[in-house]
GROMACS .gro file of C-alpha atoms in nm:
model
  241
    1MET     CA    1   6.099   2.748  -0.721
    2MET     CA    2   6.413   2.543  -0.772
    3PRO     CA    3   6.557   2.445  -0.430
    4THR     CA    4   6.867   2.638  -0.337
    5ASN     CA    5   7.167   2.436  -0.225
    6ASP     CA    6   7.270   2.608   0.099
    7GLU     CA    7   7.621   2.463   0.080
    8ASP     CA    8   7.665   2.607  -0.269
    9ARG     CA    9   7.539   2.946  -0.147
   10ASP     CA   10   7.771   2.944   0.155
   11SER     CA   11   8.069   2.844  -0.059
   12LEU     CA   12   8.028   3.153  -0.278
   13GLN     CA   13   8.052   3.519  -0.185
   14GLY     CA   14   7.688   3.571  -0.087
   15ASP     CA   15   7.767   3.935  -0.159
   16VAL     CA   16   7.480   4.017  -0.396
   17THR     CA   17   7.164   4.213  -0.315
   18VAL     CA   18   6.896   4.220  -0.584
   19LEU     CA   19   6.664   4.523  -0.607
   20ILE     CA   20   6.339   4.469  -0.797
   21PRO     CA   21   6.138   4.785  -0.873
   22ALA     CA   22   5.790   4.640  -0.929
   23ALA     CA   23   5.553   4.933  -0.879
   24GLY     CA   24   5.476   5.003  -1.246
   25GLN     CA   25   5.119   4.978  -1.372
   26GLY     CA   26   5.206   4.831  -1.712
   27LEU     CA   27   4.943   5.019  -1.911
   28ARG     CA   28   5.062   4.873  -2.242
   29LEU     CA   29   5.007   4.523  -2.107
   30GLY     CA   30   4.643   4.599  -2.031
   31GLY     CA   31   4.431   4.467  -1.746
   32THR     CA   32   4.363   4.614  -1.404
   33LEU     CA   33   4.646   4.459  -1.202
   34PRO     CA   34   4.994   4.614  -1.175
   35LYS     CA   35   5.223   4.455  -1.432
   36ALA     CA   36   5.436   4.263  -1.180
   37LEU     CA   37   5.123   4.095  -1.043
   38ARG     CA   38   4.995   3.968  -1.379
   39LEU     CA   39   4.982   3.590  -1.401
   40LEU     CA   40   5.203   3.375  -1.621
   41ARG     CA   41   5.127   3.005  -1.597
   42GLY     CA   42   4.951   3.055  -1.264
   43ARG     CA   43   5.221   3.264  -1.097
   44THR     CA   44   5.284   3.637  -1.101
   45LEU     CA   45   5.565   3.786  -1.305
   46LEU     CA   46   5.717   3.900  -0.976
   47GLN     CA   47   5.710   3.547  -0.834
   48HIS     CA   48   5.883   3.416  -1.145
   49ALA     CA   49   6.148   3.689  -1.120
   50VAL     CA   50   6.213   3.625  -0.751
   51ASP     CA   51   6.229   3.248  -0.815
   52ARG     CA   52   6.517   3.294  -1.051
   53ALA     CA   53   6.700   3.562  -0.854
   54ALA     CA   54   6.682   3.350  -0.538
   55ALA     CA   55   6.819   3.050  -0.729
   56ALA     CA   56   7.144   3.238  -0.802
   57PRO     CA   57   7.386   3.114  -0.533
   58SER     CA   58   7.556   3.453  -0.480
   59VAL     CA   59   7.230   3.630  -0.393
   60SER     CA   60   7.186   3.686  -0.019
   61ALA     CA   61   6.902   3.943  -0.021
   62ILE     CA   62   6.619   4.055  -0.249
   63ILE     CA   63   6.439   4.385  -0.193
   64VAL     CA   64   6.112   4.435  -0.378
   65ALA     CA   65   5.955   4.780  -0.428
   66ALA     CA   66   5.589   4.679  -0.451
   67PRO     CA   67   5.298   4.867  -0.605
   68PRO     CA   68   5.150   5.105  -0.344
   69GLY     CA   69   4.855   4.940  -0.176
   70TRP     CA   70   4.966   4.591  -0.275
   71GLU     CA   71   5.248   4.547  -0.025
   72GLU     CA   72   5.078   4.290   0.198
   73GLN     CA   73   4.965   4.080  -0.096
   74VAL     CA   74   5.318   4.083  -0.235
   75ARG     CA   75   5.457   3.978   0.104
   76GLN     CA   76   5.217   3.685   0.112
   77GLN     CA   77   5.298   3.583  -0.244
   78LEU     CA   78   5.672   3.586  -0.168
   79SER     CA   79   5.653   3.448   0.186
   80TRP     CA   80   5.824   3.126   0.078
   81CYS     CA   81   6.152   3.313   0.017
   82PRO     CA   82   6.343   3.418   0.332
   83LEU     CA   83   6.569   3.645   0.125
   84VAL     CA   84   6.287   3.889   0.040
   85THR     CA   85   6.210   4.226   0.197
   86VAL     CA   86   5.913   4.423   0.062
   87THR     CA   87   5.888   4.801   0.063
   88THR     CA   88   5.650   5.048  -0.102
   89GLY     CA   89   5.745   5.152  -0.452
   90ALA     CA   90   5.749   5.508  -0.581
   91GLN     CA   91   5.604   5.698  -0.877
   92ASN     CA   92   5.884   5.602  -1.113
   93ARG     CA   93   6.141   5.328  -1.148
   94GLN     CA   94   6.438   5.540  -1.045
   95ALA     CA   95   6.274   5.649  -0.720
   96SER     CA   96   6.170   5.290  -0.645
   97VAL     CA   97   6.529   5.174  -0.689
   98ALA     CA   98   6.650   5.448  -0.454
   99LYS     CA   99   6.395   5.343  -0.189
  100ALA     CA  100   6.498   4.980  -0.216
  101LEU     CA  101   6.867   5.067  -0.204
  102ALA     CA  102   6.813   5.262   0.118
  103LEU     CA  103   6.708   4.936   0.284
  104ALA     CA  104   7.042   4.774   0.202
  105PRO     CA  105   7.300   4.992   0.383
  106ARG     CA  106   7.553   4.707   0.408
  107ALA     CA  107   7.511   4.578   0.054
  108ASP     CA  108   7.823   4.515  -0.153
  109ILE     CA  109   7.723   4.424  -0.507
  110VAL     CA  110   7.376   4.541  -0.611
  111LEU     CA  111   7.183   4.408  -0.909
  112VAL     CA  112   6.878   4.602  -1.027
  113HIS     CA  113   6.631   4.374  -1.201
  114ASP     CA  114   6.299   4.433  -1.378
  115ALA     CA  115   6.011   4.208  -1.277
  116ALA     CA  116   5.901   4.233  -1.640
  117ARG     CA  117   6.206   4.023  -1.731
  118ALA     CA  118   6.053   3.746  -1.527
  119LEU     CA  119   6.227   3.450  -1.692
  120THR     CA  120   6.588   3.572  -1.665
  121PRO     CA  121   6.797   3.264  -1.574
  122PRO     CA  122   6.999   3.254  -1.249
  123ALA     CA  123   7.320   3.223  -1.450
  124ILE     CA  124   7.274   3.578  -1.579
  125PHE     CA  125   7.268   3.713  -1.223
  126GLU     CA  126   7.590   3.525  -1.154
  127ALA     CA  127   7.759   3.652  -1.471
  128VAL     CA  128   7.679   4.016  -1.393
  129ALA     CA  129   7.802   3.979  -1.034
  130ALA     CA  130   8.122   3.810  -1.153
  131ALA     CA  131   8.197   4.102  -1.384
  132ILE     CA  132   8.171   4.344  -1.091
  133ARG     CA  133   8.400   4.128  -0.879
  134SER     CA  134   8.648   4.132  -1.167
  135GLY     CA  135   8.667   4.511  -1.152
  136ALA     CA  136   8.397   4.648  -1.383
  137ASP     CA  137   8.232   4.970  -1.264
  138ALA     CA  138   7.900   4.830  -1.381
  139ALA     CA  139   7.784   4.532  -1.583
  140VAL     CA  140   7.478   4.454  -1.794
  141PRO     CA  141   7.354   4.152  -1.991
  142ALA     CA  142   7.341   4.222  -2.363
  143LEU     CA  143   7.229   4.058  -2.686
  144ALA     CA  144   7.351   4.140  -3.035
  145VAL     CA  145   7.099   4.339  -3.239
  146THR     CA  146   6.970   4.153  -3.544
  147ASP     CA  147   6.742   4.424  -3.688
  148THR     CA  148   6.871   4.726  -3.877
  149ILE     CA  149   6.832   5.029  -3.649
  150LYS     CA  150   6.756   5.378  -3.782
  151VAL     CA  151   6.787   5.711  -3.601
  152VAL     CA  152   6.498   5.944  -3.688
  153ASP     CA  153   6.415   6.307  -3.616
  154ALA     CA  154   6.092   6.450  -3.472
  155GLU     CA  155   5.924   6.421  -3.813
  156GLY     CA  156   6.018   6.057  -3.858
  157ILE     CA  157   6.291   6.127  -4.111
  158VAL     CA  158   6.592   5.893  -4.094
  159THR     CA  159   6.905   6.083  -3.993
  160ALA     CA  160   7.150   5.798  -3.937
  161THR     CA  161   7.197   5.422  -3.962
  162PRO     CA  162   7.433   5.295  -3.689
  163GLN     CA  163   7.655   4.998  -3.762
  164ARG     CA  164   7.463   4.698  -3.635
  165GLU     CA  165   7.773   4.512  -3.516
  166ASN     CA  166   7.830   4.786  -3.257
  167LEU     CA  167   7.475   4.776  -3.117
  168ARG     CA  168   7.350   4.570  -2.825
  169ALA     CA  169   7.006   4.523  -2.670
  170ILE     CA  170   7.051   4.565  -2.295
  171GLN     CA  171   6.867   4.352  -2.041
  172THR     CA  172   6.857   4.321  -1.663
  173PRO     CA  173   6.981   4.261  -1.401
  174GLN     CA  174   7.219   4.556  -1.417
  175GLY     CA  175   7.489   4.556  -1.152
  176CYS     CA  176   7.745   4.771  -0.975
  177ARG     CA  177   7.882   4.833  -0.627
  178ALA     CA  178   7.618   4.967  -0.389
  179ASP     CA  179   7.810   5.285  -0.305
  180LEU     CA  180   7.850   5.370  -0.674
  181LEU     CA  181   7.479   5.320  -0.741
  182ALA     CA  182   7.396   5.545  -0.445
  183ARG     CA  183   7.625   5.818  -0.582
  184ALA     CA  184   7.476   5.780  -0.929
  185HIS     CA  185   7.123   5.825  -0.798
  186ALA     CA  186   7.225   6.121  -0.582
  187ALA     CA  187   7.385   6.293  -0.882
  188SER     CA  188   7.089   6.241  -1.116
  189PHE     CA  189   6.831   6.518  -1.149
  190ASP     CA  190   6.618   6.367  -1.424
  191VAL     CA  191   6.433   6.041  -1.458
  192ALA     CA  192   6.630   5.757  -1.616
  193THR     CA  193   6.505   5.420  -1.738
  194ASP     CA  194   6.843   5.250  -1.718
  195ASP     CA  195   7.064   5.225  -1.408
  196ALA     CA  196   7.376   5.161  -1.612
  197GLY     CA  197   7.309   5.494  -1.783
  198LEU     CA  198   7.339   5.669  -1.447
  199ILE     CA  199   7.680   5.508  -1.398
  200GLU     CA  200   7.784   5.622  -1.746
  201ARG     CA  201   7.696   5.981  -1.653
  202LEU     CA  202   7.943   5.958  -1.365
  203GLY     CA  203   8.212   5.848  -1.607
  204GLY     CA  204   8.195   5.481  -1.513
  205ARG     CA  205   8.269   5.205  -1.762
  206VAL     CA  206   7.990   4.954  -1.819
  207LYS     CA  207   8.088   4.602  -1.922
  208THR     CA  208   7.852   4.376  -2.113
  209VAL     CA  209   7.811   4.005  -2.045
  210PRO     CA  210   7.618   3.762  -2.268
  211GLY     CA  211   7.245   3.795  -2.216
  212SER     CA  212   6.968   3.542  -2.269
  213HIS     CA  213   6.661   3.528  -2.490
  214MET     CA  214   6.479   3.405  -2.180
  215ALA     CA  215   6.536   3.754  -2.035
  216MET     CA  216   6.287   3.912  -2.276
  217LYS     CA  217   6.091   4.208  -2.143
  218ILE     CA  218   5.717   4.152  -2.107
  219THR     CA  219   5.551   4.477  -2.217
  220HIS     CA  220   5.262   4.392  -2.450
  221PRO     CA  221   5.000   4.111  -2.446
  222ALA     CA  222   5.189   3.934  -2.726
  223ASP     CA  223   5.494   3.922  -2.499
  224MET     CA  224   5.292   3.727  -2.241
  225GLU     CA  225   5.199   3.477  -2.512
  226TRP     CA  226   5.563   3.441  -2.614
  227ALA     CA  227   5.674   3.398  -2.251
  228GLN     CA  228   5.416   3.121  -2.212
  229HIS     CA  229   5.554   2.962  -2.528
  230LEU     CA  230   5.908   2.977  -2.387
  231LEU     CA  231   5.798   2.807  -2.067
  232ASP     CA  232   5.611   2.541  -2.264
  233THR     CA  233   5.898   2.465  -2.502
  234VAL     CA  234   6.218   2.545  -2.311
  235GLY     CA  235   6.093   2.458  -1.964
  236ASP     CA  236   6.168   2.611  -1.627
  237ALA     CA  237   6.424   2.889  -1.676
  238ASN     CA  238   6.557   2.821  -1.325
  239GLN     CA  239   6.763   2.555  -1.497
  240GLY     CA  240   6.882   2.781  -1.777
  241GLY     CA  241   7.188   2.982  -1.856
   0.00000   0.00000   0.00000
């Protein structure tokens, strides 16, 4: 982990709580361990994710929703970081986020981050938080889409081709004020994969900030190979932006 400069942290708001739902099994990634506990260059994806979240100077707390039955191991793996609290995750991401949020009753800005985006640089956390401080209802990192995207029906027939310049691939962390996230979760009756989408359903406006290719989502075995390549060629993403 990159050492955190306490003076830098104290000089900023320190108003950010990061929630990391990490209870997923990651069936597409293979193996017997939960996805967040898979190793990348000798450290778990969760450890990499916490490294980078903790290196963001505005972050004052990190709450991890761990895979059920793995809580103590996760606590031991993250014992170096005094910002971390570990709770038991739930059956789906949305419920895990709600459980983690309940442990942060005094939180101001909340960033929800996927452990699978283990190499997200600290600067992305800061950019999302800054957008919330500037008045955005919610904020997400985004990258321009380079592939042509097609909309298809149930039979695989193309029904539309959206204009590529208006499309963005959304990453995490996704941020908003804690009270707004709590209201969004309370108002949602179906399972969502995207916290910003819950804010949209309440009528909130979601601002995008520039994302990072280091914030790739690790889903398949090939993604692990690419993440290893990024670490080997780009270096420690703690330094990145």
